mmCIF file of C-alpha atoms in Angstrom:
data_model
loop_
_atom_site.group_PDB
_atom_site.id
_atom_site.type_symbol
_atom_site.label_atom_id
_atom_site.label_comp_id
_atom_site.label_asym_id
_atom_site.label_seq_id
_atom_site.Cartn_x
_atom_site.Cartn_y
_atom_site.Cartn_z
ATOM 1 C CA MET A 146 -0.052 -0.052 0.137
ATOM 2 C CA ARG A 147 2.884 2.422 1.033
ATOM 3 C CA ALA A 148 4.587 1.696 -2.436
ATOM 4 C CA VAL A 149 1.273 2.749 -4.190
ATOM 5 C CA ARG A 150 1.114 5.847 -2.108
ATOM 6 C CA ASN A 151 4.800 6.688 -2.856
ATOM 7 C CA ALA A 152 4.423 6.036 -6.692
ATOM 8 C CA LEU A 153 1.327 8.284 -6.742
ATOM 9 C CA LEU A 154 3.297 10.997 -4.768
ATOM 10 C CA ILE A 155 6.078 10.872 -7.298
ATOM 11 C CA ILE A 156 3.736 11.020 -10.243
ATOM 12 C CA ILE A 157 1.643 13.761 -8.887
ATOM 13 C CA LEU A 158 4.672 15.923 -8.042
ATOM 14 C CA THR A 159 6.253 15.415 -11.400
ATOM 15 C CA LEU A 160 2.992 16.348 -13.141
ATOM 16 C CA SER A 161 2.495 19.330 -10.917
ATOM 17 C CA GLY A 162 6.031 20.684 -11.576
ATOM 18 C CA PHE A 163 5.540 20.064 -15.274
ATOM 19 C CA ILE A 164 2.087 21.801 -15.470
ATOM 20 C CA LEU A 165 2.677 24.705 -13.064
ATOM 21 C CA ALA A 166 5.974 25.674 -14.462
ATOM 22 C CA GLY A 167 4.681 25.502 -18.060
ATOM 23 C CA TRP A 168 1.468 27.388 -17.115
ATOM 24 C CA ILE A 169 3.342 30.146 -15.265
ATOM 25 C CA SER A 170 5.798 30.620 -18.180
ATOM 26 C CA SER A 171 3.034 30.648 -20.687
ATOM 27 C CA LEU A 172 1.501 33.710 -18.895
ATOM 28 C CA THR A 173 4.479 35.742 -20.180
ATOM 29 C CA PHE A 174 3.302 35.390 -23.750
ATOM 30 C CA PRO A 175 0.300 37.284 -24.977
ATOM 31 C CA LYS A 176 -2.848 35.740 -26.491
ATOM 32 C CA GLY A 177 -2.330 34.775 -30.036
ATOM 33 C CA SER A 178 1.413 34.469 -29.492
ATOM 34 C CA GLY A 179 1.202 31.413 -31.809
ATOM 35 C CA LEU A 180 4.235 29.316 -32.370
ATOM 36 C CA ALA A 181 6.754 31.862 -30.944
ATOM 37 C CA GLY A 182 6.710 30.757 -27.418
ATOM 38 C CA PRO A 183 6.081 26.972 -27.120
ATOM 39 C CA GLY A 184 9.741 26.054 -27.187
ATOM 40 C CA THR A 185 10.556 28.200 -24.245
ATOM 41 C CA VAL A 186 7.393 27.163 -22.397
ATOM 42 C CA ALA A 187 8.266 23.564 -22.877
ATOM 43 C CA GLY A 188 11.817 24.130 -21.463
ATOM 44 C CA TYR A 189 10.499 25.719 -18.270
ATOM 45 C CA ALA A 190 7.829 22.730 -18.025
ATOM 46 C CA MET A 191 10.746 20.132 -18.277
ATOM 47 C CA PHE A 192 12.616 21.849 -15.542
ATOM 48 C CA GLY A 193 9.551 22.029 -13.349
ATOM 49 C CA ALA A 194 8.856 18.211 -13.988
ATOM 50 C CA PHE A 195 12.381 17.425 -13.012
ATOM 51 C CA GLY A 196 12.310 19.393 -9.685
ATOM 52 C CA GLY A 197 8.826 17.744 -8.947
ATOM 53 C CA LEU A 198 10.370 14.314 -9.565
ATOM 54 C CA LEU A 199 13.343 14.973 -7.207
ATOM 55 C CA LEU A 200 10.949 16.326 -4.474
ATOM 56 C CA GLY A 201 8.555 13.361 -4.935
ATOM 57 C CA ILE A 202 11.548 10.861 -4.494
ATOM 58 C CA ILE A 203 12.795 12.645 -1.349
ATOM 59 C CA LEU A 204 9.356 12.828 0.308
ATOM 60 C CA ALA A 205 8.586 9.266 -0.618
ATOM 61 C CA LEU A 206 11.660 8.134 1.133
ATOM 62 C CA LYS A 207 11.310 10.419 4.234
ATOM 63 C CA ALA A 208 7.779 11.435 4.788
ATOM 64 C CA PRO A 209 5.284 9.519 6.997
ATOM 65 C CA ALA A 210 2.246 7.910 5.328
ATOM 66 C CA ARG A 211 -0.212 10.454 6.589
ATOM 67 C CA LYS A 212 1.869 13.396 5.099
ATOM 68 C CA ILE A 213 2.107 11.562 1.785
ATOM 69 C CA ILE A 214 -1.641 11.049 1.579
ATOM 70 C CA PHE A 215 -2.129 14.948 2.500
ATOM 71 C CA ILE A 216 0.389 16.038 -0.106
ATOM 72 C CA ASN A 217 -1.324 13.807 -2.827
ATOM 73 C CA ILE A 218 -4.630 15.482 -2.070
ATOM 74 C CA ILE A 219 -3.305 19.023 -2.002
ATOM 75 C CA PHE A 220 -1.347 18.800 -5.052
ATOM 76 C CA GLY A 221 -4.112 16.898 -6.822
ATOM 77 C CA LEU A 222 -6.384 19.839 -6.114
ATOM 78 C CA ILE A 223 -3.793 22.300 -7.137
ATOM 79 C CA LEU A 224 -3.621 20.751 -10.726
ATOM 80 C CA ILE A 225 -7.132 21.465 -11.322
ATOM 81 C CA ILE A 226 -6.423 25.355 -11.189
ATOM 82 C CA PRO A 227 -4.050 25.625 -14.221
ATOM 83 C CA LEU A 228 -6.238 23.170 -16.095
ATOM 84 C CA VAL A 229 -9.513 25.156 -15.610
ATOM 85 C CA LEU A 230 -7.646 28.488 -16.449
ATOM 86 C CA THR A 231 -6.108 26.984 -19.524
ATOM 87 C CA ILE A 232 -9.546 25.715 -20.769
ATOM 88 C CA ARG A 233 -10.987 29.184 -20.155
ATOM 89 C CA ARG A 234 -8.237 30.906 -22.068
ATOM 90 C CA ILE A 235 -8.640 28.611 -25.047
ATOM 91 C CA ILE A 236 -12.390 29.274 -25.257
ATOM 92 C CA THR A 237 -12.290 32.855 -24.506
ATOM 93 C CA THR A 238 -12.796 34.986 -27.557
ATOM 94 C CA ASP A 239 -9.625 36.716 -28.638
ATOM 95 C CA LYS A 240 -10.219 40.408 -28.390
ATOM 96 C CA GLN A 241 -6.971 41.566 -29.921
ATOM 97 C CA ILE A 242 -6.685 43.912 -32.803
ATOM 98 C CA PRO A 243 -8.575 42.682 -35.774
ATOM 99 C CA GLY A 244 -6.577 41.455 -38.718
ATOM 100 C CA MET A 245 -7.037 39.436 -41.725
ATOM 101 C CA GLU A 246 -7.320 35.711 -42.704
ATOM 102 C CA PRO A 247 -3.700 34.130 -43.165
ATOM 103 C CA ASN A 248 -4.372 33.431 -46.874
ATOM 104 C CA ALA A 249 -6.213 36.710 -47.639
ATOM 105 C CA THR A 250 -4.617 39.129 -50.038
ATOM 106 C CA VAL A 251 -3.874 42.793 -49.467
ATOM 107 C CA PRO A 252 -4.162 44.801 -52.649
ATOM 108 C CA VAL A 253 -0.741 45.114 -54.602
ATOM 109 C CA PHE A 254 -1.485 48.913 -55.062
ATOM 110 C CA TRP A 255 -1.067 51.308 -52.300
ATOM 111 C CA GLN A 256 -2.090 54.753 -51.336
ATOM 112 C CA GLN A 257 -0.653 56.368 -48.059
ATOM 113 C CA LYS A 258 -3.049 56.111 -45.272
ATOM 114 C CA SER A 259 -1.166 57.731 -42.431
ATOM 115 C CA THR A 260 1.031 60.657 -42.056
ATOM 116 C CA LYS A 261 4.307 58.643 -41.989
ATOM 117 C CA MET A 262 5.540 56.709 -44.913
ATOM 118 C CA GLY A 263 8.636 55.250 -43.290
ATOM 119 C CA LEU A 264 11.922 54.380 -44.728
ATOM 120 C CA GLY A 265 10.769 51.981 -47.327
ATOM 121 C CA MET A 266 9.648 48.349 -47.314
ATOM 122 C CA VAL A 267 10.894 45.106 -45.637
ATOM 123 C CA LYS A 268 10.616 41.768 -47.394
ATOM 124 C CA PRO A 269 11.085 38.383 -45.595
ATOM 125 C CA ASP A 270 12.691 35.400 -47.318
ATOM 126 C CA PHE A 271 9.770 33.226 -47.027
ATOM 127 C CA TYR A 272 11.057 30.652 -49.520
ATOM 128 C CA ASN A 273 14.103 29.764 -47.302
ATOM 129 C CA ASP A 274 12.929 30.931 -43.823
ATOM 130 C CA ARG A 275 9.924 28.976 -42.598
ATOM 131 C CA VAL A 276 9.206 31.265 -39.643
ATOM 132 C CA LEU A 277 9.415 35.090 -39.350
ATOM 133 C CA TYR A 278 9.550 36.206 -35.763
ATOM 134 C CA PHE A 279 8.116 39.331 -34.175
ATOM 135 C CA TYR A 280 9.694 41.058 -31.256
ATOM 136 C CA ALA A 281 9.120 43.941 -28.789
ATOM 137 C CA PRO A 282 12.841 44.203 -27.868
ATOM 138 C CA ASN A 283 15.183 46.176 -25.759
ATOM 139 C CA LEU A 284 17.123 47.751 -28.723
ATOM 140 C CA GLU A 285 20.395 47.862 -26.445
ATOM 141 C CA LYS A 286 20.427 44.019 -26.595
ATOM 142 C CA SER A 287 21.144 41.617 -29.398
ATOM 143 C CA VAL A 288 18.458 39.482 -30.918
ATOM 144 C CA ASP A 289 19.775 36.338 -29.322
ATOM 145 C CA ASP A 290 18.944 37.863 -25.818
ATOM 146 C CA HIS A 291 15.123 38.001 -26.734
ATOM 147 C CA THR A 292 12.180 35.719 -26.838
ATOM 148 C CA PRO A 293 10.018 36.545 -29.850
ATOM 149 C CA ILE A 294 6.323 37.545 -29.007
ATOM 150 C CA ASP A 295 4.747 36.037 -32.078
ATOM 151 C CA SER A 296 5.462 34.568 -35.370
ATOM 152 C CA LEU A 297 4.480 34.136 -39.101
ATOM 153 C CA VAL A 298 4.608 30.594 -40.283
ATOM 154 C CA PHE A 299 5.084 29.625 -43.963
ATOM 155 C CA ALA A 300 4.440 26.262 -45.657
ATOM 156 C CA LYS A 301 5.584 25.030 -48.927
ATOM 157 C CA ASN A 302 3.043 23.411 -51.192
ATOM 158 C CA GLU A 303 2.454 22.387 -54.972
ATOM 159 C CA LEU A 304 1.728 26.009 -55.790
ATOM 160 C CA GLY A 305 4.612 27.471 -53.983
ATOM 161 C CA VAL A 306 4.344 29.038 -50.525
ATOM 162 C CA SER A 307 1.453 29.847 -48.240
ATOM 163 C CA ILE A 308 0.906 31.225 -44.686
ATOM 164 C CA SER A 309 -0.088 28.436 -42.414
ATOM 165 C CA TYR A 310 -0.215 30.594 -39.331
ATOM 166 C CA ALA A 311 -0.504 34.422 -38.847
ATOM 167 C CA PRO A 312 -1.170 36.510 -35.763
ATOM 168 C CA PRO A 313 -4.722 37.938 -35.465
ATOM 169 C CA TRP A 314 -3.208 41.401 -36.007
ATOM 170 C CA PHE A 315 -1.440 40.649 -39.192
ATOM 171 C CA TYR A 316 -2.359 42.958 -41.993
ATOM 172 C CA PRO A 317 0.907 44.150 -43.848
ATOM 173 C CA ALA A 318 1.174 46.633 -46.649
ATOM 174 C CA HIS A 319 1.111 43.940 -49.315
ATOM 175 C CA VAL A 320 0.893 40.199 -49.395
ATOM 176 C CA LYS A 321 0.490 37.970 -52.458
ATOM 177 C CA LEU A 322 2.742 34.946 -52.089
ATOM 178 C CA ASP A 323 1.960 33.401 -55.567
ATOM 179 C CA TYR A 324 3.615 36.590 -56.891
ATOM 180 C CA ASP A 325 6.335 36.658 -54.512
ATOM 181 C CA ILE A 326 5.007 39.640 -52.708
ATOM 182 C CA LEU A 327 5.107 40.224 -48.943
ATOM 183 C CA TYR A 328 6.119 43.653 -47.752
ATOM 184 C CA PHE A 329 5.857 45.499 -44.441
ATOM 185 C CA ILE A 330 6.328 49.253 -44.313
ATOM 186 C CA ALA A 331 9.767 49.987 -42.326
ATOM 187 C CA ILE A 332 9.268 52.514 -39.815
ATOM 188 C CA GLY A 333 12.809 52.535 -37.984
ATOM 189 C CA ARG A 334 16.087 50.891 -38.217
ATOM 190 C CA THR A 335 19.016 49.939 -35.960
ATOM 191 C CA LYS A 336 22.020 47.730 -36.648
ATOM 192 C CA ASP A 337 20.270 44.610 -35.554
ATOM 193 C CA TRP A 338 16.526 45.558 -35.623
ATOM 194 C CA VAL A 339 13.954 46.784 -38.109
ATOM 195 C CA GLN A 340 10.671 48.282 -36.976
ATOM 196 C CA VAL A 341 7.791 47.531 -39.238
ATOM 197 C CA GLU A 342 4.117 48.361 -39.515
ATOM 198 C CA VAL A 343 2.255 44.915 -39.055
ATOM 199 C CA ASN A 344 -1.212 46.228 -39.278
ATOM 200 C CA GLN A 345 -1.934 48.896 -41.746
ATOM 201 C CA GLN A 346 -5.280 49.634 -40.477
ATOM 202 C CA THR A 347 -4.145 50.458 -36.881
ATOM 203 C CA GLY A 348 -0.670 51.456 -37.342
ATOM 204 C CA LEU A 349 0.468 48.671 -34.845
ATOM 205 C CA THR A 350 4.258 48.092 -35.100
ATOM 206 C CA TYR A 351 6.704 45.321 -33.896
ATOM 207 C CA TRP A 352 10.258 44.687 -34.639
ATOM 208 C CA LEU A 353 12.048 42.056 -36.718
ATOM 209 C CA ASP A 354 15.670 40.623 -36.721
ATOM 210 C CA ALA A 355 17.281 42.852 -39.462
ATOM 211 C CA SER A 356 19.364 39.756 -40.656
ATOM 212 C CA SER A 357 16.275 37.816 -41.353
ATOM 213 C CA VAL A 358 14.699 40.288 -43.996
ATOM 214 C CA THR A 359 15.558 42.383 -46.844
ATOM 215 C CA MET A 360 15.449 46.232 -46.479
ATOM 216 C CA VAL A 361 14.256 47.936 -49.699
ATOM 217 C CA TYR A 362 14.338 51.699 -49.476
ATOM 218 C CA TRP A 363 11.775 53.790 -51.225
ATOM 219 C CA PRO A 364 13.925 54.730 -54.329
ATOM 220 C CA ASP A 365 14.748 50.969 -55.025
ATOM 221 C CA PHE A 366 11.085 49.955 -54.334
ATOM 222 C CA LEU A 367 9.609 52.450 -56.620
ATOM 223 C CA LEU A 368 11.962 51.612 -59.424
ATOM 224 C CA ASN A 369 10.587 47.992 -59.319
ATOM 225 C CA THR A 370 6.895 48.846 -59.374
ATOM 226 C CA PHE A 371 4.966 48.225 -62.489
ATOM 227 C CA LEU A 372 3.611 51.886 -62.867
ATOM 228 C CA ILE A 373 2.708 54.820 -60.800
ATOM 229 C CA GLU A 374 0.030 57.475 -60.879
ATOM 230 C CA SER A 375 -0.240 60.933 -59.366
ATOM 231 C CA ILE A 376 -2.903 61.286 -56.683
ATOM 232 C CA ILE A 377 -2.938 65.042 -56.500
ATOM 233 C CA GLU A 378 -4.184 67.145 -59.396
ATOM 234 C CA THR A 379 -1.730 69.980 -58.671
ATOM 235 C CA ASN A 380 1.265 67.437 -58.752
ATOM 236 C CA ILE A 381 2.045 68.219 -62.400
ATOM 237 C CA LEU A 382 4.580 66.356 -64.706
ATOM 238 C CA ARG A 383 7.464 68.743 -65.332
ATOM 239 C CA VAL A 384 10.526 68.847 -67.785
ATOM 240 C CA ARG A 385 12.972 69.010 -64.751
ATOM 241 C CA PRO A 386 12.841 68.041 -61.145
ATOM 242 C CA TYR A 387 11.814 71.536 -59.903
ATOM 243 C CA ASP A 388 8.498 72.845 -58.803
ATOM 244 C CA ASN A 389 9.052 75.953 -61.124
ATOM 245 C CA ALA A 390 10.129 73.989 -64.199
ATOM 246 C CA SER A 391 7.884 73.963 -67.423
ATOM 247 C CA MET A 392 4.854 71.585 -67.419
ATOM 248 C CA VAL A 393 4.807 68.539 -69.619
ATOM 249 C CA LYS A 394 1.326 68.263 -71.265
ATOM 250 C CA THR A 395 -0.145 64.890 -71.169
ATOM 251 C CA ALA A 396 -3.673 63.367 -70.812
ATOM 252 C CA SER A 397 -2.192 60.213 -69.250
ATOM 253 C CA ASN A 398 -1.798 59.507 -65.610
ATOM 254 C CA SER A 399 0.136 56.262 -65.901
ATOM 255 C CA PHE A 400 3.895 56.467 -65.495
ATOM 256 C CA GLU A 401 6.856 54.079 -65.516
ATOM 257 C CA PRO A 402 9.595 54.936 -63.097
ATOM 258 C CA VAL A 403 13.068 55.301 -64.552
ATOM 259 C CA GLU A 404 15.192 57.364 -62.060
ATOM 260 C CA VAL A 405 14.793 58.770 -58.627
ATOM 261 C CA LYS A 406 16.417 61.964 -57.473
ATOM 262 C CA ASN A 407 15.404 63.185 -53.985
ATOM 263 C CA GLU A 408 11.697 63.839 -54.032
ATOM 264 C CA TRP A 409 11.276 63.516 -57.707
ATOM 265 C CA VAL A 410 11.096 60.509 -60.047
ATOM 266 C CA ARG A 411 11.802 60.618 -63.825
ATOM 267 C CA VAL A 412 9.073 58.650 -65.627
ATOM 268 C CA LYS A 413 7.995 57.493 -68.985
ATOM 269 C CA VAL A 414 4.458 58.396 -69.942
ATOM 270 C CA LEU A 415 2.439 55.472 -70.845
ATOM 271 C CA ASP A 416 -0.523 55.156 -73.062
ATOM 272 C CA ASP A 417 -3.693 52.893 -72.607
ATOM 273 C CA ASP A 418 -1.472 49.965 -73.954
ATOM 274 C CA PHE A 419 1.314 50.735 -71.616
ATOM 275 C CA ASN A 420 3.492 51.979 -74.522
ATOM 276 C CA PRO A 421 5.790 55.072 -73.708
ATOM 277 C CA VAL A 422 4.668 58.141 -75.438
ATOM 278 C CA GLY A 423 6.744 60.853 -73.375
ATOM 279 C CA GLU A 424 8.898 61.556 -70.547
ATOM 280 C CA GLY A 425 9.114 63.983 -67.537
ATOM 281 C CA TRP A 426 9.822 64.456 -63.882
ATOM 282 C CA LEU A 427 6.895 63.789 -61.221
ATOM 283 C CA ARG A 428 7.254 64.679 -57.617
ATOM 284 C CA TRP A 429 6.610 61.463 -55.706
ATOM 285 C CA LYS A 430 6.687 62.798 -52.146
ATOM 286 C CA ARG A 431 6.765 66.044 -50.124
ATOM 287 C CA GLY A 432 8.359 65.303 -46.802
ATOM 288 C CA ASP A 433 6.610 62.457 -45.324
ATOM 289 C CA GLU A 434 3.614 62.707 -47.741
ATOM 290 C CA LEU A 435 3.419 60.312 -50.518
ATOM 291 C CA LEU A 436 2.160 62.076 -53.604
ATOM 292 C CA ILE A 437 1.530 59.017 -55.872
ATOM 293 C CA ARG A 438 -0.157 55.682 -55.901
ATOM 294 C CA TYR A 439 1.908 52.737 -57.114
ATOM 295 C CA PHE A 440 1.045 49.359 -58.667
ATOM 296 C CA LEU A 441 3.156 46.072 -58.186
ATOM 297 C CA LEU A 442 1.325 44.145 -60.859
ATOM 298 C CA SER A 443 0.030 44.912 -64.239
#
């Protein structure tokens, strides 16, 4: 009978250490943290299980029978608490910032919605890197010193690459993976980190490991668009990149970017069949205000 009580004690304390350590560590990760945290949580849980196992063996060897029964009852009841709270957390509706479905498409044309246009765009290497991690870091520390708060997970299939998991707030500037398109607006940059806008509707930002993505500054990004359009009637095509330069008369508002010089872009004027019919300079921004709409695809 004592052997059964001792075995039960060791099992309960091992499970208690595993569940309690895992549960407590999981509280450090926000709802919707997805696949970013489970590895860390599992590590803490294993340490907790090992500690519970050692404690159970020591008590089984030294504690009297009555104490063993009492400990079994107390820790058995304690195990119910994280179980109930975990179930409640799972079934509770997630009230985080609304986002988009993982496989939805953000249009591949863009018109500025906020007062800041940022530094350019950031593109993950989703063909070679299966997971993109998001952080809320201490910028004075390296990436290796941080635990990600969430992640974006990619899966390869017969059609290429798709998103198998996305956080509830995921709504980037552009995403159309079948055309090799996934861009976040870059807001800030340090040596190790890039701050990106992860939800274009709310302006929510997080940080990425700079070595895991490609930074595409605005001039390079514009030169790789399909075409651009002026969105302000007073933003007139001119013969030189100056506000007082002569106007280029054209009925078209479709332009192919050729050269970027400060806040101006030299363009080819396109007709309805996208054939070049002229040339001029168009102001593409004024300060932090974008004066054009661009299209990534035809």
